[in-house]
PDB file of C-alpha atoms in Angstrom:
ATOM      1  CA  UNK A 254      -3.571   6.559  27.119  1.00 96.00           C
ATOM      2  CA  UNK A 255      -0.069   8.141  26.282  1.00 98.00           C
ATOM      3  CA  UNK A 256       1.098  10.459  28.795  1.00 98.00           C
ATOM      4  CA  UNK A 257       4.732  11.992  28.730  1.00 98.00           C
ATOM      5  CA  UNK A 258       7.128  13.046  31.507  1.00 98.00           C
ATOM      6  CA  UNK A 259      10.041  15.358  30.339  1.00 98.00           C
ATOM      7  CA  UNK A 260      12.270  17.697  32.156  1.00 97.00           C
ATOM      8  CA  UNK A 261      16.112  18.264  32.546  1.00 95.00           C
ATOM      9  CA  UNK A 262      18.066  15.809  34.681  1.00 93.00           C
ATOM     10  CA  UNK A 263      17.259  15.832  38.671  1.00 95.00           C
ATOM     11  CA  UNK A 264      13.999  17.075  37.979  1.00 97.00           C
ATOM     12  CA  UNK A 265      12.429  14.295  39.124  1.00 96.00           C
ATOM     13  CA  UNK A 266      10.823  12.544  35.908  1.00 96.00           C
ATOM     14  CA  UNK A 267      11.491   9.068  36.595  1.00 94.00           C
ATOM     15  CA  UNK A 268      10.729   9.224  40.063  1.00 96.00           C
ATOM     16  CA  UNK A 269       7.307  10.751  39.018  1.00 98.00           C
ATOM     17  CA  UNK A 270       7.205   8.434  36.030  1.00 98.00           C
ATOM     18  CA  UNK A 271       6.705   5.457  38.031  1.00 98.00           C
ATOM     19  CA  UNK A 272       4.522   6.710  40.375  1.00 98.00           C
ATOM     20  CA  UNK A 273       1.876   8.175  37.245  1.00 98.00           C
ATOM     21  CA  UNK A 274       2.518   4.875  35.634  1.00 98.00           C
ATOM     22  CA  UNK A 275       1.471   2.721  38.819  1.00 98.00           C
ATOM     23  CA  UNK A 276      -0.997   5.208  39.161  1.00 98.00           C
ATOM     24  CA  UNK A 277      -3.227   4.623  36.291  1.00 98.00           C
ATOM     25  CA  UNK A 278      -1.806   0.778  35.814  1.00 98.00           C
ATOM     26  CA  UNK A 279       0.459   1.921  32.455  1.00 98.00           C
ATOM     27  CA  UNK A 280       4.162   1.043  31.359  1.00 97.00           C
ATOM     28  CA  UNK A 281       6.570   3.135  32.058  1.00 97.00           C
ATOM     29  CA  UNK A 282       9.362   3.400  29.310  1.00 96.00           C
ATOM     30  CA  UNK A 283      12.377   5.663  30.532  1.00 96.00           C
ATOM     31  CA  UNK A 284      14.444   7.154  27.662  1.00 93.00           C
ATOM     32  CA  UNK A 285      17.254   7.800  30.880  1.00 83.00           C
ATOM     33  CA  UNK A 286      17.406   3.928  31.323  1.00 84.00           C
ATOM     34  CA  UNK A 287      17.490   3.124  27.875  1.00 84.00           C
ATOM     35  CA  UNK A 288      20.253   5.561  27.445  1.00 87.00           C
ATOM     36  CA  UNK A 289      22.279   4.891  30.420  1.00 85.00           C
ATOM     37  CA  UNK A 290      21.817   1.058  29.062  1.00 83.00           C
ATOM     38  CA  UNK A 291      23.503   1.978  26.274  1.00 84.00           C
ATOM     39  CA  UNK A 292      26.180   4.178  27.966  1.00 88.00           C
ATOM     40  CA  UNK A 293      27.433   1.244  29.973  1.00 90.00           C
ATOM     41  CA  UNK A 294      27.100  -1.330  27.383  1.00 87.00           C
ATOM     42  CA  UNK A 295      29.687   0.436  25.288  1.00 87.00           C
ATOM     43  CA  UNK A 296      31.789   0.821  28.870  1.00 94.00           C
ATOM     44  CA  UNK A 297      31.199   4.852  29.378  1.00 92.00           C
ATOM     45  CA  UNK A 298      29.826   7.127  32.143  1.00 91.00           C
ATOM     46  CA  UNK A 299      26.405   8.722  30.948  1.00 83.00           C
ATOM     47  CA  UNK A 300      28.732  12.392  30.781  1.00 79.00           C
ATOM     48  CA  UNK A 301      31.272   9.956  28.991  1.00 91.00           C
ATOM     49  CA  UNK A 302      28.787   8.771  26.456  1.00 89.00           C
ATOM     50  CA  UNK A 303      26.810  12.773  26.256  1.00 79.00           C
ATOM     51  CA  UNK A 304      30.023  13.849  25.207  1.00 84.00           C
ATOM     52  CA  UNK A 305      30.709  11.391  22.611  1.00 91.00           C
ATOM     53  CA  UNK A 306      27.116  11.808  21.067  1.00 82.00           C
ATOM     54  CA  UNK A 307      28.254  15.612  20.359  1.00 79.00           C
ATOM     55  CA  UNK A 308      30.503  13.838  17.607  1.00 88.00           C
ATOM     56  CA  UNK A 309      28.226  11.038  16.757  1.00 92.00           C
ATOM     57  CA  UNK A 310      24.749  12.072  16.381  1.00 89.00           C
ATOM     58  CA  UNK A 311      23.608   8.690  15.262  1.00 89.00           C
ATOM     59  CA  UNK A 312      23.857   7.992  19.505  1.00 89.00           C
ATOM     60  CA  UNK A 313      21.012  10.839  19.819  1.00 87.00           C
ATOM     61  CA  UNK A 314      19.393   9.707  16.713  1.00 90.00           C
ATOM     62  CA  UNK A 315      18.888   5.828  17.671  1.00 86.00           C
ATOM     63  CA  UNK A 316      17.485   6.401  20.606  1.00 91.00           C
ATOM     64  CA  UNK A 317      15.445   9.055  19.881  1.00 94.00           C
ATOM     65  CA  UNK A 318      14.449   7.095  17.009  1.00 90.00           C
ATOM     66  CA  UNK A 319      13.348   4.270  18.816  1.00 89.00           C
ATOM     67  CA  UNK A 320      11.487   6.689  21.758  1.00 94.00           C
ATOM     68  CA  UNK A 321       9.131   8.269  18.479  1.00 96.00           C
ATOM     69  CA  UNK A 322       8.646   4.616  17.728  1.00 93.00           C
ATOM     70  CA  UNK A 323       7.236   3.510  21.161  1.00 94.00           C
ATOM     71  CA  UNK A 324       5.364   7.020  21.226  1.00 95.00           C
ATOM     72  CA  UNK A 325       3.274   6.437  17.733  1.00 95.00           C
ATOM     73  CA  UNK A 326       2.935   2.428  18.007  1.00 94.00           C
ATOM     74  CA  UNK A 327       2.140   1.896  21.537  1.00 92.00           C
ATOM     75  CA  UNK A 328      -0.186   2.722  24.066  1.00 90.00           C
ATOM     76  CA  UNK A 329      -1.472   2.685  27.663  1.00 96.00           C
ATOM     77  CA  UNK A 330       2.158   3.953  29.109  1.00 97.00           C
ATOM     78  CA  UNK A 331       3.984   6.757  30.162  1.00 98.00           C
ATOM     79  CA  UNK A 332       6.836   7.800  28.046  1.00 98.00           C
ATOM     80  CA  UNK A 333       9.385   9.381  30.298  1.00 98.00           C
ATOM     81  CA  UNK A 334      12.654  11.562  28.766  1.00 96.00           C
ATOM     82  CA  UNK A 335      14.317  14.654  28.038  1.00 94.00           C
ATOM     83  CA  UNK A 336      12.409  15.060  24.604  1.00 96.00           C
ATOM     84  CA  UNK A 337       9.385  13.091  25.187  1.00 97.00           C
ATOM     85  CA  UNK A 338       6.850  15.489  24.679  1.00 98.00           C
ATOM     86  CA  UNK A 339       8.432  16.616  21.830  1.00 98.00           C
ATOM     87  CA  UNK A 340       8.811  12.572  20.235  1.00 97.00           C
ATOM     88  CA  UNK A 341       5.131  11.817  21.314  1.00 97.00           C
ATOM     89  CA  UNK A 342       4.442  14.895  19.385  1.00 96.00           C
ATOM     90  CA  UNK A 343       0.613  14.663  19.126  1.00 96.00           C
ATOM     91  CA  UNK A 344      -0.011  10.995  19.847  1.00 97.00           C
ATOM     92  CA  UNK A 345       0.607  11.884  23.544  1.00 97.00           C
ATOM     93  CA  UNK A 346      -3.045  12.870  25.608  1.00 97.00           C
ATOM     94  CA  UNK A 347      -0.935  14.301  27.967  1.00 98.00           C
ATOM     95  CA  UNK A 348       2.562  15.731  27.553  1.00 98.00           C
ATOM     96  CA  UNK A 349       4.165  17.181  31.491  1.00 98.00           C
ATOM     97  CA  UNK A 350       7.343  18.868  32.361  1.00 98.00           C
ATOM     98  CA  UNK A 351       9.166  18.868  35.592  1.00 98.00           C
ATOM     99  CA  UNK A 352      11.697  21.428  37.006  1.00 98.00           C
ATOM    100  CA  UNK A 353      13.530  22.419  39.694  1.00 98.00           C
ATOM    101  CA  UNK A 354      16.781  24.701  40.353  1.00 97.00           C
ATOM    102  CA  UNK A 355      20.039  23.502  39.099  1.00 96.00           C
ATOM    103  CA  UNK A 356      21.310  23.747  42.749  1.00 96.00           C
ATOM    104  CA  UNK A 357      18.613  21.391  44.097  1.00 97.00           C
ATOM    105  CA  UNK A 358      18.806  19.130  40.414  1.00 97.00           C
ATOM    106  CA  UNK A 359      22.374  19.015  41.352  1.00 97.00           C
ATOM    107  CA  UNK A 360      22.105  17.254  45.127  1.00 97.00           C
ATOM    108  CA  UNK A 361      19.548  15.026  43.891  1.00 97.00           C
ATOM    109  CA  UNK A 362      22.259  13.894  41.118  1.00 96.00           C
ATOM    110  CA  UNK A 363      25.130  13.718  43.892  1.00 97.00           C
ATOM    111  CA  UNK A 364      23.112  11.726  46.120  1.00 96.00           C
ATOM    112  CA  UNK A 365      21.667   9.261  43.088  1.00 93.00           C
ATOM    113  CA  UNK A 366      25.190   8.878  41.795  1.00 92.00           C
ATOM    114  CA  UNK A 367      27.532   9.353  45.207  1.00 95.00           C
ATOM    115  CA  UNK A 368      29.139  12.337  44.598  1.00 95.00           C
ATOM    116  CA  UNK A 369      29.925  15.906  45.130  1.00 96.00           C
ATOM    117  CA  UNK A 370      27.183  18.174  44.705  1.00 96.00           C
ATOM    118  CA  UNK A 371      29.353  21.159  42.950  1.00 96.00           C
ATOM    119  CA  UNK A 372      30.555  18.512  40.972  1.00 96.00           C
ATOM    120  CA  UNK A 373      27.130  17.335  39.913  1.00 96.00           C
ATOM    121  CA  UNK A 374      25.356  20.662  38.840  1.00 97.00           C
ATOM    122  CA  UNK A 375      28.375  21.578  36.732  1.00 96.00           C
ATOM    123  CA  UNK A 376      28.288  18.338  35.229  1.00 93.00           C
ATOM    124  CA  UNK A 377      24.410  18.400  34.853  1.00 92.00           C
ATOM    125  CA  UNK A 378      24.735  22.144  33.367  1.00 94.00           C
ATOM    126  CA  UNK A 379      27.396  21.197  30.570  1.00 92.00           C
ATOM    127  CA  UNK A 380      25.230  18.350  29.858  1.00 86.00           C
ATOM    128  CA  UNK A 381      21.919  20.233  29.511  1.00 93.00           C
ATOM    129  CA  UNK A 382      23.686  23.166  27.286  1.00 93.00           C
ATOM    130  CA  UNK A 383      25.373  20.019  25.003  1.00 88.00           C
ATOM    131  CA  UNK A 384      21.515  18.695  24.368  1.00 88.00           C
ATOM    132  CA  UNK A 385      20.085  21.888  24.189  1.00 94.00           C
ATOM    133  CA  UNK A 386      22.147  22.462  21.008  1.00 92.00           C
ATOM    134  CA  UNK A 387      22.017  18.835  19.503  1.00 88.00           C
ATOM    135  CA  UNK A 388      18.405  18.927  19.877  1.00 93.00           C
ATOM    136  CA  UNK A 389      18.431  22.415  17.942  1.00 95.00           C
ATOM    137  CA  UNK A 390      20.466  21.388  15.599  1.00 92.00           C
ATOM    138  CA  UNK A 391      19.076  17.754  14.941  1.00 93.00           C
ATOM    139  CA  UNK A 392      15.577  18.246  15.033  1.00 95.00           C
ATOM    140  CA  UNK A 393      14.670  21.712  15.579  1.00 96.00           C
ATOM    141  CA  UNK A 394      13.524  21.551  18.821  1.00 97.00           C
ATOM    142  CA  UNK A 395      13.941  24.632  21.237  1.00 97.00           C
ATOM    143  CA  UNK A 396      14.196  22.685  24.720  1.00 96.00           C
ATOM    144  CA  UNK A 397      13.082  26.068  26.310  1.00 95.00           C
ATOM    145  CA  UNK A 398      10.080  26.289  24.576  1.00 97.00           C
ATOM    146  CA  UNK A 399       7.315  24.584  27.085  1.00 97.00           C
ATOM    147  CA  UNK A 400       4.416  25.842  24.924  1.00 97.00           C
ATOM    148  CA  UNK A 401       3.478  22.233  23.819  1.00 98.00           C
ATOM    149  CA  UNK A 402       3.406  21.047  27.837  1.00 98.00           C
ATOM    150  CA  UNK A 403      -0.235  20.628  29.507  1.00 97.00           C
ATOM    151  CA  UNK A 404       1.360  21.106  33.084  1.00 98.00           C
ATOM    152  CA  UNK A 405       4.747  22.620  34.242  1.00 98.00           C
ATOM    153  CA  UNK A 406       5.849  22.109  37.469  1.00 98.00           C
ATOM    154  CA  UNK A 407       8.794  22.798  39.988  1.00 98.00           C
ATOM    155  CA  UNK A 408       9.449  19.859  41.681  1.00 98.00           C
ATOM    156  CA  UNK A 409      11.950  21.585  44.153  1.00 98.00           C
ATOM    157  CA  UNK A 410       8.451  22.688  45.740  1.00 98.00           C
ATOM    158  CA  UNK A 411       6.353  19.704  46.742  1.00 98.00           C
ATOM    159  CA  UNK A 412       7.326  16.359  47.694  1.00 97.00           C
ATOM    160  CA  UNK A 413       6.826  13.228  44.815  1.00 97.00           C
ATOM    161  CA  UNK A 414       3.498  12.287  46.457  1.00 98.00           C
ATOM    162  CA  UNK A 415       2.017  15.898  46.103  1.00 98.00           C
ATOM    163  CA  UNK A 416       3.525  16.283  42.292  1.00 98.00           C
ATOM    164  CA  UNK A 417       2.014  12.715  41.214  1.00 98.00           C
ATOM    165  CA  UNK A 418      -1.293  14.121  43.170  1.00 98.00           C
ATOM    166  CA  UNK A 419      -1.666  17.275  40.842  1.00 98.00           C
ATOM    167  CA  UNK A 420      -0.818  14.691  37.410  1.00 98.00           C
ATOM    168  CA  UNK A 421      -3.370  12.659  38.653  1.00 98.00           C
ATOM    169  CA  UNK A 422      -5.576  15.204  39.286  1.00 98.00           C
ATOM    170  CA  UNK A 423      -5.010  16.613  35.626  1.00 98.00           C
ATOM    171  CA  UNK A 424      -5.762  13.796  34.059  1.00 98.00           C
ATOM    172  CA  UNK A 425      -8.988  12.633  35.973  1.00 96.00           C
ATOM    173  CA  UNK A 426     -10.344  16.253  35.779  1.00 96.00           C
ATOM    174  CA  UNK A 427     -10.100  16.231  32.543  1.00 96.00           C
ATOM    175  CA  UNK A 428     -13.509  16.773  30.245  1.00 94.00           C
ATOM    176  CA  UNK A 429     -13.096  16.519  26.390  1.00 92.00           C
ATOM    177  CA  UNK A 430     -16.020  18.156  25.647  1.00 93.00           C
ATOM    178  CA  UNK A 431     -14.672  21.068  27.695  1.00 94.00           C
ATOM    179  CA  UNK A 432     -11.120  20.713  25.694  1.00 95.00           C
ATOM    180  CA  UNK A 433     -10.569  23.716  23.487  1.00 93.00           C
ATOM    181  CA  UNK A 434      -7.321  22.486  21.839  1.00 91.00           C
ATOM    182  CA  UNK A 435      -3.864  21.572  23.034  1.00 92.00           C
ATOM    183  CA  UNK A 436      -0.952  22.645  21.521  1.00 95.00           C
ATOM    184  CA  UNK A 437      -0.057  20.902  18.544  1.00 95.00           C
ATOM    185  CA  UNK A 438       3.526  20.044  18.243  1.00 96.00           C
ATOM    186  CA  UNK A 439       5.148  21.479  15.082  1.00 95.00           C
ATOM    187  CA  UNK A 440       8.354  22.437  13.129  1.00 94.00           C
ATOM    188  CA  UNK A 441      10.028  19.544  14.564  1.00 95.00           C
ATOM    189  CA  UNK A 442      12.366  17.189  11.986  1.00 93.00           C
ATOM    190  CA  UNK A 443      11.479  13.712  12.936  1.00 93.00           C
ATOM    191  CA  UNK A 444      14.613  12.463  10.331  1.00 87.00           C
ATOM    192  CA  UNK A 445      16.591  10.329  12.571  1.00 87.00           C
TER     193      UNK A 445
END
């Protein structure tokens, strides 16, 4: 089973991740980790790094690249980033996205990464307008659009346990023979 997490940053998607993954006993593979990997490898802050992938797309386009790969080849995990639903494309059974104000986003970013809260959402809003565009631009993708999503949800209104609860309850409720078609993913350019 291939389920997906996405959402903007602070929404909560690797904190639910986890918890869906240890849930129905799956890997969890975080494009956030993998990215922030990268980030510090080459000696940058994750804004630091967002920034400079606005002038090299091949940044975007590796990982990304490599996400699509783990969505199509493997199995039995939940993919968790920004674009996963969208880089699962159809291979996912399950494709989620999580939410929640920028205000409350932002003071789960200051507290994560010690610092000012202001300071966070602005950061978190200039980053989420620069991927907005480079995932127009790259791959067609309108990050806005959450027709392809099974299950929205605004995480700013329950607490983790109730949020993995209604995944959970998603999943297990759900009957194929009672499945009248999810929405395939389409007009996206998977060129990386």
């Amino acid at each position: 089973m291939l389920l997906t997490v996405s959402g903007p940053p602070g929404s909560g998607k690797s904190t639910t991740a986890e918890l869906l993954a240890d849930a129905f006993d799956l890997d969890h593979v975080s494009g956030g980790d993998i990215f922030r990997e990268l980030a510090d490898e080459r000696g940058y802050t994750p804004l630091e790094f967002n920034k400079l992938a606005e002038e090299n797309d091949q940044i975007d386009r590796d990982l990304d690249r490599r996400l699509r790969e783990i969505a199509t080849e493997d199995d039995d995990l939940v993919l968790e980033s920004r674009l996963a639903g969208w880089l699962a494309g159809d291979h996912a059974d399950f494709r989620f996205w999580l939410d929640a104000p920028a205000a409350v986003r932002g003071e789960r970013i200051a507290e994560r990464e010690s610092k000012d809260p202001e300071r966070a959402t602005e950061e978190t809003k200039a980053r989420e307008a620069s991927e907005a565009q480079r995932y127009r631009e790259y791959y067609g993708i309108d990050i806005r659009d959450l027709t392809i999503y099974d299950l929205s949800v605004n995480t700013a209104r329950w607490e983790p346990d109730a949020v993995l609860d209604m995944l959970v309850t998603a999943v297990g409720e759900y009957d194929a023979d009672g499945d009248e078609g999810k929405t395939p993913v389409t007009g996206v350019d998977y060129e990386f």
